[in-house]
Tab-separated table of C-alpha atoms in Angstrom:
chain	number	residue	atom	x	y	z
A	1	ILE	CA	-24.418	-5.943	10.081
A	2	TYR	CA	-24.379	-9.520	8.571
A	3	ALA	CA	-21.761	-11.652	10.211
A	4	VAL	CA	-20.601	-15.217	8.722
A	5	LEU	CA	-18.413	-17.174	11.041
A	6	ALA	CA	-16.987	-19.411	8.580
A	7	THR	CA	-15.072	-22.985	9.445
A	8	ALA	CA	-13.759	-25.580	7.080
A	9	SER	CA	-12.696	-28.711	6.540
A	10	PRO	CA	-11.341	-29.748	10.293
A	11	ALA	CA	-9.141	-32.393	8.383
A	12	LEU	CA	-7.180	-29.419	6.567
A	13	HIS	CA	-8.579	-26.259	8.693
A	14	ALA	CA	-6.682	-25.377	12.001
A	15	ALA	CA	-7.060	-21.908	12.067
A	16	GLU	CA	-8.275	-20.206	14.947
A	17	ASP	CA	-10.864	-17.327	15.631
A	18	VAL	CA	-11.741	-17.456	11.903
A	19	SER	CA	-14.234	-14.685	11.205
A	20	ILE	CA	-15.883	-12.633	8.321
A	21	MET	CA	-18.364	-9.974	8.847
A	22	ALA	CA	-19.693	-7.844	5.960
A	23	HIS	CA	-22.569	-5.291	5.443
A	24	ALA	CA	-24.143	-3.322	2.849
A	25	GLU	CA	-23.365	0.648	2.292
A	26	GLY	CA	-25.480	1.374	-0.528
A	27	ARG	CA	-24.404	-0.668	-3.416
A	28	ALA	CA	-20.827	-1.447	-1.587
A	29	VAL	CA	-19.943	-3.867	0.958
A	30	GLN	CA	-17.737	-3.376	3.399
A	31	VAL	CA	-15.744	-6.607	4.701
A	32	ARG	CA	-13.748	-7.240	7.711
A	33	ALA	CA	-12.280	-11.041	7.655
A	34	LYS	CA	-9.488	-12.502	10.281
A	35	ALA	CA	-8.029	-15.857	11.112
A	36	THR	CA	-5.597	-16.833	13.825
A	37	LEU	CA	-2.951	-18.840	11.902
A	38	ARG	CA	0.174	-20.540	13.447
A	39	VAL	CA	2.251	-20.657	10.317
A	40	PRO	CA	5.710	-19.127	9.639
A	41	TYR	CA	5.562	-15.446	8.578
A	42	GLU	CA	7.624	-16.288	5.563
A	43	LEU	CA	4.984	-18.797	4.296
A	44	LEU	CA	2.111	-16.527	5.017
A	45	TRP	CA	3.448	-13.810	3.072
A	46	ALA	CA	4.686	-16.222	0.400
A	47	THR	CA	1.135	-17.391	0.021
A	48	LEU	CA	-0.633	-14.019	0.171
A	49	THR	CA	1.886	-12.686	-2.865
A	50	ASP	CA	1.767	-15.994	-5.066
A	51	TYR	CA	-0.563	-13.832	-7.516
A	52	GLY	CA	0.287	-16.009	-10.409
A	53	ASN	CA	-1.316	-19.090	-8.734
A	54	LEU	CA	-4.366	-17.612	-6.935
A	55	ALA	CA	-6.885	-19.165	-9.407
A	56	ASP	CA	-5.337	-22.818	-8.303
A	57	PHE	CA	-6.663	-22.337	-4.767
A	58	VAL	CA	-9.020	-19.088	-4.693
A	59	PRO	CA	-12.400	-20.488	-5.148
A	60	GLY	CA	-14.208	-18.836	-8.149
A	61	MET	CA	-11.031	-17.311	-9.174
A	62	LYS	CA	-10.392	-18.710	-12.865
A	63	VAL	CA	-7.559	-16.403	-13.999
A	64	SER	CA	-4.859	-14.313	-12.222
A	65	ARG	CA	-1.669	-13.331	-14.315
A	66	ILE	CA	0.546	-10.681	-13.645
A	67	LEU	CA	1.005	-8.332	-15.956
A	68	GLU	CA	3.554	-6.039	-14.021
A	69	ARG	CA	5.749	-5.521	-11.404
A	70	ARG	CA	7.160	-2.176	-10.265
A	71	GLY	CA	9.417	-1.937	-7.143
A	72	ALA	CA	6.451	-3.001	-4.463
A	73	THR	CA	3.602	-2.725	-6.917
A	74	VAL	CA	2.269	-5.606	-8.887
A	75	VAL	CA	-0.485	-5.544	-11.595
A	76	VAL	CA	-2.473	-8.515	-11.651
A	77	GLU	CA	-5.342	-9.138	-14.180
A	78	GLN	CA	-8.110	-11.543	-12.730
A	79	GLU	CA	-10.904	-12.801	-13.770
A	80	GLY	CA	-13.866	-15.280	-11.908
A	81	SER	CA	-17.157	-15.093	-10.613
A	82	ALA	CA	-18.801	-14.760	-7.569
A	83	ARG	CA	-21.996	-16.991	-7.065
A	84	PHE	CA	-24.574	-17.097	-4.511
A	85	LEU	CA	-27.757	-19.825	-4.376
A	86	ALA	CA	-28.590	-19.597	-8.403
A	87	PHE	CA	-27.229	-15.889	-8.972
A	88	SER	CA	-23.746	-15.662	-10.627
A	89	HIS	CA	-22.107	-12.596	-11.607
A	90	ALA	CA	-18.600	-12.542	-13.627
A	91	ILE	CA	-15.999	-10.580	-12.553
A	92	LYS	CA	-12.868	-9.422	-14.628
A	93	VAL	CA	-10.330	-6.846	-13.054
A	94	THR	CA	-6.790	-5.638	-12.947
A	95	VAL	CA	-5.790	-4.740	-9.671
A	96	GLU	CA	-2.604	-3.235	-8.020
A	97	SER	CA	-1.204	-4.866	-5.104
A	98	ILE	CA	0.731	-2.891	-3.105
A	99	GLU	CA	3.200	-4.806	-0.952
A	100	GLN	CA	4.611	-3.368	2.249
A	101	PRO	CA	6.215	-5.918	4.287
A	102	PRO	CA	6.568	-7.488	7.030
A	103	SER	CA	3.070	-6.403	7.434
A	104	THR	CA	0.656	-4.830	4.770
A	105	ILE	CA	-0.775	-5.647	1.107
A	106	GLY	CA	-2.681	-2.804	-0.179
A	107	ILE	CA	-5.204	-3.959	-3.146
A	108	ARG	CA	-7.205	-1.942	-5.252
A	109	VAL	CA	-9.303	-2.218	-8.513
A	110	VAL	CA	-7.330	-0.393	-11.640
A	111	LYS	CA	-9.870	-1.369	-14.002
A	112	GLY	CA	-12.668	-3.769	-14.908
A	113	ASN	CA	-16.523	-4.475	-14.220
A	114	LEU	CA	-16.067	-3.310	-10.273
A	115	LYS	CA	-16.571	0.197	-9.600
A	116	GLN	CA	-14.763	-0.313	-6.159
A	117	LEU	CA	-12.698	-2.726	-4.656
A	118	SER	CA	-10.026	-0.961	-2.253
A	119	GLY	CA	-8.287	-2.959	1.000
A	120	GLN	CA	-5.788	-4.780	2.322
A	121	TYR	CA	-4.351	-7.612	4.022
A	122	GLU	CA	-2.824	-7.201	7.315
A	123	ILE	CA	-0.700	-9.407	9.447
A	124	GLU	CA	-0.210	-9.095	12.803
A	125	ALA	CA	2.275	-11.189	14.939
A	126	LEU	CA	0.512	-12.553	18.214
A	127	ALA	CA	2.377	-11.479	21.594
A	128	ALA	CA	4.829	-14.522	21.480
A	129	PRO	CA	7.123	-14.122	18.687
A	130	GLN	CA	6.812	-18.155	18.038
A	131	SER	CA	3.133	-18.412	18.531
A	132	GLY	CA	1.966	-17.215	14.984
A	133	PHE	CA	-0.104	-14.343	13.642
A	134	VAL	CA	-3.356	-12.610	12.868
A	135	LEU	CA	-4.386	-12.564	9.120
A	136	ARG	CA	-6.946	-9.717	8.423
A	137	TRP	CA	-8.625	-8.333	5.509
A	138	VAL	CA	-10.673	-5.194	5.210
A	139	GLY	CA	-12.133	-3.674	2.230
A	140	VAL	CA	-14.888	-2.442	0.221
A	141	ILE	CA	-16.297	-3.923	-2.931
A	142	GLU	CA	-19.098	-2.487	-5.381
A	143	PRO	CA	-19.740	-4.184	-8.717
A	144	ALA	CA	-20.086	-1.302	-11.756
A	145	LEU	CA	-23.584	-3.133	-13.029
A	146	PRO	CA	-26.187	-2.430	-10.977
A	147	VAL	CA	-27.427	-5.551	-9.138
A	148	PRO	CA	-30.230	-5.277	-6.866
A	149	GLY	CA	-29.030	-5.157	-2.895
A	150	PHE	CA	-31.139	-8.227	-1.744
A	151	ILE	CA	-28.753	-10.409	-4.106
A	152	GLY	CA	-25.532	-8.278	-4.521
A	153	ALA	CA	-24.866	-7.676	-0.884
A	154	PRO	CA	-25.343	-11.631	0.019
A	155	LEU	CA	-23.471	-12.422	-3.129
A	156	LEU	CA	-20.466	-10.306	-2.575
A	157	ARG	CA	-20.063	-11.554	0.843
A	158	ALA	CA	-20.127	-14.901	0.230
A	159	ASN	CA	-17.663	-14.324	-2.388
A	160	VAL	CA	-15.557	-12.804	-0.218
A	161	ALA	CA	-15.629	-15.585	2.599
A	162	ASP	CA	-14.884	-18.225	0.324
A	163	GLN	CA	-12.119	-16.328	-1.444
A	164	PHE	CA	-10.678	-15.990	2.622
A	165	LEU	CA	-11.160	-19.130	3.731
A	166	GLY	CA	-9.361	-20.308	0.346
A	167	MET	CA	-6.295	-18.250	1.068
A	168	VAL	CA	-6.509	-19.417	4.661
A	169	ASN	CA	-6.979	-23.216	3.423
A	170	GLU	CA	-4.071	-22.970	1.395
A	171	ILE	CA	-2.018	-21.533	3.623
A	172	GLU	CA	-2.380	-24.210	5.675
A	173	ARG	CA	-1.999	-26.578	2.999
A	174	ARG	CA	1.368	-25.533	2.189
A	175	TYR	CA	2.560	-25.343	5.880
A	176	ALA	CA	1.309	-29.053	6.617
A	177	LEU	CA	3.109	-29.967	3.444
A	178	GLN	CA	6.346	-28.241	4.312
A	179	ARG	CA	6.160	-28.729	8.505
A	180	TRP	CA	7.947	-25.459	7.988
A	181	PRO	CA	9.378	-24.313	11.466
A	182	LEU	CA	7.767	-21.278	13.324
A	183	ALA	CA	9.542	-17.716	12.616
A	184	GLU	CA	9.405	-14.515	13.996
A	185	ALA	CA	7.710	-11.439	12.111
A	186	ASN	CA	10.619	-9.384	10.160
């Protein structure tokens, strides 16, 4: 099992208990990431579901465009790249995001150059309702094209770490700008 304990700029990053763990299973990479955030639920959910603006704050993402909304399902086209050291892999996918408020957003690839992308964000309220939430990402990623394991696993692991931290940093940036009061989970 490979583990990456991630930290970001202390001026912006106040999340607690941030961890990102990943391990290879064949050509796929299983990922578990989590962070404790002391922000209001509404801000957390609004940032996670801001699909049209993800490219503005998720590292490596160049395009994130909503193609369709069907009730709780949002179809999103995304383009970007995964980078690790001198290696880079272009990613172009269409994903379905299935919103299940208040605690889950499931994501799966519909088409593109990832053979497998499935997972979900999970939001868990801390014991004291006014104290914040644990945000988790749990999923599996596998490129469609053959990428040697010694490159593929670190490449995907580094990419997921960057993207998860980008999301956490954006949640905290928005909280700092708005000075939102903490609110209870729905």
